[in-house]
Amino acid sequence: MASCHVRSVSLPSQASHPPAFSIIQQQLHDLKTAPQSAGSLRHNIINLKALSRCIDDLLQTQLSEQRSSPEPATRLAVETLLDASIKLLDMCSSVRDIISRMKQSMRDLESSLRRIRSDYSSQVDGYLVCRKGLGRLACKNIKIMEKSRWNYMSSEEEEKSSNMVGDLVSLLRGVEEICVAEFRAILCFVSAPRKPHYSVVSKLMHSKREVVEKGETRTATVVEKIDAEMFAIKSSKFVNAEQIGRLLRGLEGFGSSLDEAENGLEGLFRRLLRSRVLLLNILSN
């Protein structure tokens, strides 16, 4: 999974800021220190939604107040946040699209396995080809995210602004970096892993469902378990109902994770869009 490095945000006086500042700080800390794994996908989405909700509250109560008493740096701060918001919206939309296409491909395979009682190997091959293409697209998006550059206010510009504006931009910088890290983590989760060696797949077919990687034993991910079942079906001359049942159960579990991710990303996209509209309204005044 993707790792994330976010600089710590230091606020001069907690008493001079609304509670939302400290809440977002704590959420940033929790996301920074949380272990990144396939099993944390659902929690990542939930935490991002909670974080975006706090950001909405903060923008509504703080930046809106600048309309009545604007300062020179406020417009620059809002423009900075607007530039970041459009990039986050594009990233969120791209990740959501990949998740949706991955889910549809998987649903098609499920339906096919239930309807057609033969030629399982070709059905599996069709799914793997589609997933491989989506995996490449996911990797491409990850590289784009890694190369993305954010046009933040300079240190001198932050110093010229009020404590509130400067601290807000500094705080949201960390939020944006966390969002990008979580988007990357989601893409890493759903992207197709490297082609497994037979020894690894063989071990996955045993009850412990463990993988030995670089000398360390870890629990296999849901994607690796599904791959193991597919490999077994492709390599078997005779496929029994138990094998198909295991694969279908794995696909259903993976589908539930994708549903949660898609729904969470949809909610996050709407919140990011709402924040952008708010920033545009502030800038227009």
Short mmCIF file of C-alpha atoms in Angstrom, two decimals:
data_model
loop_
_atom_site.label_atom_id
_atom_site.label_comp_id
_atom_site.label_asym_id
_atom_site.label_seq_id
_atom_site.Cartn_x
_atom_site.Cartn_y
_atom_site.Cartn_z
CA MET A 1 0.00 0.00 0.00
CA ALA A 2 1.07 3.56 -0.47
CA SER A 3 2.81 5.41 2.29
CA CYS A 4 2.31 9.04 3.15
CA HIS A 5 4.52 11.69 4.69
CA VAL A 6 2.74 14.80 5.91
CA ARG A 7 4.54 17.59 7.69
CA SER A 8 3.27 18.30 11.18
CA VAL A 9 0.98 21.30 11.50
CA SER A 10 1.82 23.67 14.33
CA LEU A 11 -0.78 26.19 15.37
CA PRO A 12 0.32 29.14 17.51
CA SER A 13 -2.60 29.18 19.87
CA GLN A 14 -5.29 26.54 20.15
CA ALA A 15 -7.46 29.00 22.06
CA SER A 16 -7.42 31.43 19.11
CA HIS A 17 -8.88 28.88 16.71
CA PRO A 18 -12.25 27.14 16.58
CA PRO A 19 -12.54 23.50 17.75
CA ALA A 20 -12.55 22.30 14.12
CA PHE A 21 -8.82 23.12 13.86
CA SER A 22 -7.85 20.73 16.64
CA ILE A 23 -10.32 18.10 15.42
CA ILE A 24 -8.76 18.11 11.95
CA GLN A 25 -5.28 18.03 13.48
CA GLN A 26 -6.20 14.92 15.44
CA GLN A 27 -7.74 13.25 12.40
CA LEU A 28 -4.62 14.01 10.38
CA HIS A 29 -2.49 12.46 13.10
CA ASP A 30 -4.70 9.36 13.20
CA LEU A 31 -4.51 8.93 9.43
CA LYS A 32 -0.74 9.45 9.41
CA THR A 33 -0.14 6.80 12.06
CA ALA A 34 -2.77 4.29 10.94
CA PRO A 35 -1.37 1.11 9.36
CA GLN A 36 -1.85 0.96 5.60
CA SER A 37 -3.23 -2.39 4.54
CA ALA A 38 -5.90 -3.87 2.32
CA GLY A 39 -7.99 -4.51 5.41
CA SER A 40 -8.02 -0.80 6.29
CA LEU A 41 -9.81 0.21 3.06
CA ARG A 42 -13.20 0.70 4.70
CA HIS A 43 -11.73 2.71 7.57
CA ASN A 44 -9.74 4.88 5.16
CA ILE A 45 -12.92 5.88 3.35
CA ILE A 46 -14.81 6.54 6.59
CA ASN A 47 -11.98 8.69 7.92
CA LEU A 48 -11.75 10.69 4.70
CA LYS A 49 -15.47 11.41 4.80
CA ALA A 50 -15.26 12.51 8.43
CA LEU A 51 -12.28 14.69 7.61
CA SER A 52 -14.04 16.32 4.67
CA ARG A 53 -17.07 17.02 6.85
CA CYS A 54 -14.90 18.91 9.33
CA ILE A 55 -13.28 20.84 6.49
CA ASP A 56 -16.70 21.93 5.26
CA ASP A 57 -17.57 23.21 8.73
CA LEU A 58 -14.25 25.01 9.03
CA LEU A 59 -14.55 26.71 5.65
CA GLN A 60 -18.11 27.80 6.32
CA THR A 61 -17.31 29.34 9.70
CA GLN A 62 -13.88 30.82 9.02
CA LEU A 63 -13.33 31.78 5.39
CA SER A 64 -16.89 33.08 5.13
CA GLU A 65 -16.06 35.59 7.87
CA GLN A 66 -13.38 37.07 5.63
CA ARG A 67 -16.09 38.50 3.37
CA SER A 68 -16.85 41.24 5.89
CA SER A 69 -13.20 41.98 6.71
CA PRO A 70 -11.06 40.88 3.75
CA GLU A 71 -7.28 41.01 3.86
CA PRO A 72 -4.79 40.99 0.94
CA ALA A 73 -3.68 37.42 1.57
CA THR A 74 -7.19 36.02 1.81
CA ARG A 75 -7.79 36.01 -1.94
CA LEU A 76 -4.45 34.29 -2.54
CA ALA A 77 -5.28 31.72 0.12
CA VAL A 78 -8.64 30.95 -1.46
CA GLU A 79 -7.05 30.67 -4.92
CA THR A 80 -4.51 28.26 -3.46
CA LEU A 81 -7.28 26.10 -2.02
CA LEU A 82 -9.24 26.26 -5.28
CA ASP A 83 -6.26 25.00 -7.26
CA ALA A 84 -5.88 22.09 -4.87
CA SER A 85 -9.60 21.34 -4.85
CA ILE A 86 -9.85 20.81 -8.60
CA LYS A 87 -6.91 18.39 -8.50
CA LEU A 88 -8.48 16.44 -5.64
CA LEU A 89 -11.79 16.29 -7.51
CA ASP A 90 -10.06 14.94 -10.62
CA MET A 91 -8.19 12.33 -8.59
CA CYS A 92 -11.29 11.27 -6.68
CA SER A 93 -13.25 10.94 -9.92
CA SER A 94 -10.52 8.84 -11.54
CA VAL A 95 -10.28 6.48 -8.57
CA ARG A 96 -14.07 6.16 -8.40
CA ASP A 97 -14.22 5.31 -12.13
CA ILE A 98 -11.62 2.57 -11.76
CA ILE A 99 -13.46 1.11 -8.77
CA SER A 100 -16.76 1.16 -10.68
CA ARG A 101 -15.29 -0.58 -13.73
CA MET A 102 -13.53 -3.15 -11.56
CA LYS A 103 -16.79 -3.91 -9.77
CA GLN A 104 -18.74 -4.27 -13.02
CA SER A 105 -16.15 -6.66 -14.44
CA MET A 106 -16.32 -8.75 -11.29
CA ARG A 107 -20.14 -8.80 -11.31
CA ASP A 108 -20.08 -9.97 -14.93
CA LEU A 109 -17.81 -12.86 -13.94
CA GLU A 110 -20.06 -13.80 -11.02
CA SER A 111 -23.11 -13.84 -13.27
CA SER A 112 -21.30 -15.87 -15.90
CA LEU A 113 -20.08 -18.47 -13.39
CA ARG A 114 -23.61 -18.98 -12.10
CA ARG A 115 -25.21 -19.25 -15.55
CA ILE A 116 -22.63 -21.18 -17.55
CA ARG A 117 -21.68 -24.59 -16.18
CA SER A 118 -18.68 -25.13 -18.42
CA ASP A 119 -15.66 -23.41 -19.96
CA TYR A 120 -14.74 -21.82 -16.63
CA SER A 121 -11.17 -21.19 -17.76
CA SER A 122 -12.17 -18.83 -20.57
CA GLN A 123 -14.53 -16.95 -18.25
CA VAL A 124 -11.71 -16.45 -15.76
CA ASP A 125 -9.35 -15.40 -18.55
CA GLY A 126 -11.79 -12.72 -19.70
CA TYR A 127 -12.00 -11.27 -16.22
CA LEU A 128 -8.23 -11.32 -15.72
CA VAL A 129 -7.64 -9.50 -19.02
CA CYS A 130 -10.05 -6.76 -17.97
CA ARG A 131 -8.57 -6.50 -14.50
CA LYS A 132 -5.06 -6.36 -15.89
CA GLY A 133 -6.03 -3.36 -18.01
CA LEU A 134 -7.59 -1.64 -15.02
CA GLY A 135 -4.49 -2.46 -13.00
CA ARG A 136 -2.35 -0.65 -15.56
CA LEU A 137 -4.72 2.31 -15.41
CA ALA A 138 -4.48 2.31 -11.62
CA CYS A 139 -0.67 2.31 -11.77
CA LYS A 140 -0.76 5.17 -14.28
CA ASN A 141 -2.95 7.20 -11.94
CA ILE A 142 -0.66 6.45 -9.01
CA LYS A 143 2.31 7.83 -10.97
CA ILE A 144 0.32 10.95 -11.86
CA MET A 145 -0.50 11.49 -8.20
CA GLU A 146 3.14 11.07 -7.20
CA LYS A 147 4.22 13.70 -9.75
CA SER A 148 1.42 16.14 -8.93
CA ARG A 149 2.59 19.55 -7.77
CA TRP A 150 0.53 21.76 -5.49
CA ASN A 151 0.71 25.54 -5.78
CA TYR A 152 0.77 26.53 -2.14
CA MET A 153 1.40 29.95 -0.64
CA SER A 154 5.06 30.63 0.00
CA SER A 155 6.36 30.98 3.55
CA GLU A 156 6.62 34.75 3.06
CA GLU A 157 3.02 34.95 1.87
CA GLU A 158 1.81 32.91 4.83
CA GLU A 159 3.67 35.23 7.21
CA LYS A 160 1.96 38.27 5.68
CA SER A 161 -1.48 36.74 6.17
CA SER A 162 -3.38 36.60 9.44
CA ASN A 163 -2.84 33.67 11.78
CA MET A 164 -6.20 32.24 10.78
CA VAL A 165 -5.58 32.32 7.01
CA GLY A 166 -1.99 31.13 7.21
CA ASP A 167 -2.82 28.33 9.63
CA LEU A 168 -5.82 27.30 7.55
CA VAL A 169 -3.71 26.93 4.40
CA SER A 170 -1.03 25.07 6.35
CA LEU A 171 -3.61 22.74 7.84
CA LEU A 172 -5.35 22.01 4.55
CA ARG A 173 -1.99 21.31 2.93
CA GLY A 174 -1.70 18.31 5.22
CA VAL A 175 -5.28 17.30 4.47
CA GLU A 176 -4.63 17.32 0.72
CA GLU A 177 -1.52 15.19 1.09
CA ILE A 178 -3.44 12.69 3.21
CA CYS A 179 -6.22 12.53 0.59
CA VAL A 180 -3.70 11.78 -2.15
CA ALA A 181 -2.06 9.08 -0.02
CA GLU A 182 -5.42 7.43 0.62
CA PHE A 183 -6.37 7.57 -3.08
CA ARG A 184 -3.10 5.83 -3.88
CA ALA A 185 -3.74 3.24 -1.17
CA ILE A 186 -7.15 2.42 -2.64
CA LEU A 187 -5.67 2.03 -6.13
CA CYS A 188 -2.92 -0.22 -4.79
CA PHE A 189 -5.57 -2.39 -3.14
CA VAL A 190 -7.61 -2.97 -6.29
CA SER A 191 -4.78 -3.10 -8.85
CA ALA A 192 -3.78 -6.52 -10.07
CA PRO A 193 -0.78 -7.98 -8.21
CA ARG A 194 2.20 -9.38 -10.01
CA LYS A 195 1.72 -12.81 -11.55
CA PRO A 196 2.01 -15.27 -8.65
CA HIS A 197 4.51 -18.12 -8.68
CA TYR A 198 3.08 -21.61 -8.45
CA SER A 199 4.61 -22.17 -4.99
CA VAL A 200 2.87 -19.09 -3.63
CA VAL A 201 -0.47 -20.07 -5.15
CA SER A 202 -0.10 -23.60 -3.82
CA LYS A 203 0.39 -22.30 -0.28
CA LEU A 204 -2.62 -20.04 -0.65
CA MET A 205 -4.82 -23.04 -1.36
CA HIS A 206 -4.19 -24.41 2.13
CA SER A 207 -6.31 -23.49 5.12
CA LYS A 208 -3.88 -20.99 6.66
CA ARG A 209 -4.06 -18.75 3.60
CA GLU A 210 -0.61 -17.28 4.22
CA VAL A 211 2.03 -15.86 1.90
CA VAL A 212 5.78 -15.92 2.46
CA GLU A 213 7.22 -12.72 1.01
CA LYS A 214 10.85 -11.65 1.42
CA GLY A 215 11.28 -14.13 4.24
CA GLU A 216 8.25 -12.88 6.17
CA THR A 217 4.89 -14.59 6.57
CA ARG A 218 1.74 -12.53 6.18
CA THR A 219 -1.95 -13.15 5.70
CA ALA A 220 -2.97 -13.25 2.05
CA THR A 221 -5.07 -10.36 0.79
CA VAL A 222 -8.55 -10.95 -0.59
CA VAL A 223 -7.26 -10.26 -4.12
CA GLU A 224 -4.49 -12.85 -3.71
CA LYS A 225 -6.98 -15.43 -2.44
CA ILE A 226 -9.23 -14.82 -5.44
CA ASP A 227 -6.23 -15.14 -7.77
CA ALA A 228 -5.33 -18.45 -6.12
CA GLU A 229 -8.83 -19.81 -6.69
CA MET A 230 -8.75 -18.66 -10.32
CA PHE A 231 -5.34 -20.21 -10.89
CA ALA A 232 -6.60 -23.51 -9.46
CA ILE A 233 -9.64 -23.45 -11.76
CA LYS A 234 -7.52 -22.64 -14.83
CA SER A 235 -5.07 -25.44 -14.07
CA SER A 236 -7.68 -28.10 -13.24
CA LYS A 237 -8.97 -30.55 -15.82
CA PHE A 238 -12.16 -31.00 -13.83
CA VAL A 239 -13.69 -28.13 -11.87
CA ASN A 240 -16.07 -29.05 -9.08
CA ALA A 241 -18.85 -27.07 -7.43
CA GLU A 242 -16.77 -26.50 -4.29
CA GLN A 243 -14.08 -24.64 -6.26
CA ILE A 244 -16.65 -22.42 -7.96
CA GLY A 245 -18.34 -21.81 -4.61
CA ARG A 246 -15.08 -20.65 -3.02
CA LEU A 247 -14.40 -18.32 -5.92
CA LEU A 248 -17.92 -16.88 -5.81
CA ARG A 249 -17.64 -16.26 -2.06
CA GLY A 250 -14.33 -14.51 -2.59
CA LEU A 251 -15.78 -12.36 -5.36
CA GLU A 252 -18.76 -11.46 -3.19
CA GLY A 253 -16.48 -10.36 -0.35
CA PHE A 254 -14.32 -8.34 -2.72
CA GLY A 255 -17.46 -6.85 -4.22
CA SER A 256 -18.60 -5.67 -0.81
CA SER A 257 -15.28 -3.88 -0.31
CA LEU A 258 -15.61 -2.26 -3.72
CA ASP A 259 -19.18 -1.18 -2.93
CA GLU A 260 -17.97 0.49 0.27
CA ALA A 261 -15.13 2.19 -1.59
CA GLU A 262 -17.37 3.40 -4.41
CA ASN A 263 -20.04 4.73 -2.05
CA GLY A 264 -17.42 6.41 0.12
CA LEU A 265 -15.72 8.03 -2.86
CA GLU A 266 -19.07 9.25 -4.15
CA GLY A 267 -19.77 10.92 -0.81
CA LEU A 268 -16.26 12.35 -0.67
CA PHE A 269 -16.57 13.72 -4.21
CA ARG A 270 -19.80 15.53 -3.30
CA ARG A 271 -18.16 17.07 -0.25
CA LEU A 272 -15.11 18.18 -2.20
CA LEU A 273 -17.42 19.71 -4.79
CA ARG A 274 -19.38 21.51 -2.07
CA SER A 275 -16.16 22.91 -0.64
CA ARG A 276 -15.11 24.15 -4.08
CA VAL A 277 -18.45 25.92 -4.58
CA LEU A 278 -18.04 27.58 -1.19
CA LEU A 279 -14.54 28.78 -2.11
CA LEU A 280 -15.78 30.14 -5.44
CA ASN A 281 -18.54 32.05 -3.67
CA ILE A 282 -16.02 33.56 -1.26
CA LEU A 283 -13.71 34.53 -4.12
CA SER A 284 -16.53 36.14 -6.11
CA ASN A 285 -17.28 38.47 -3.21
#
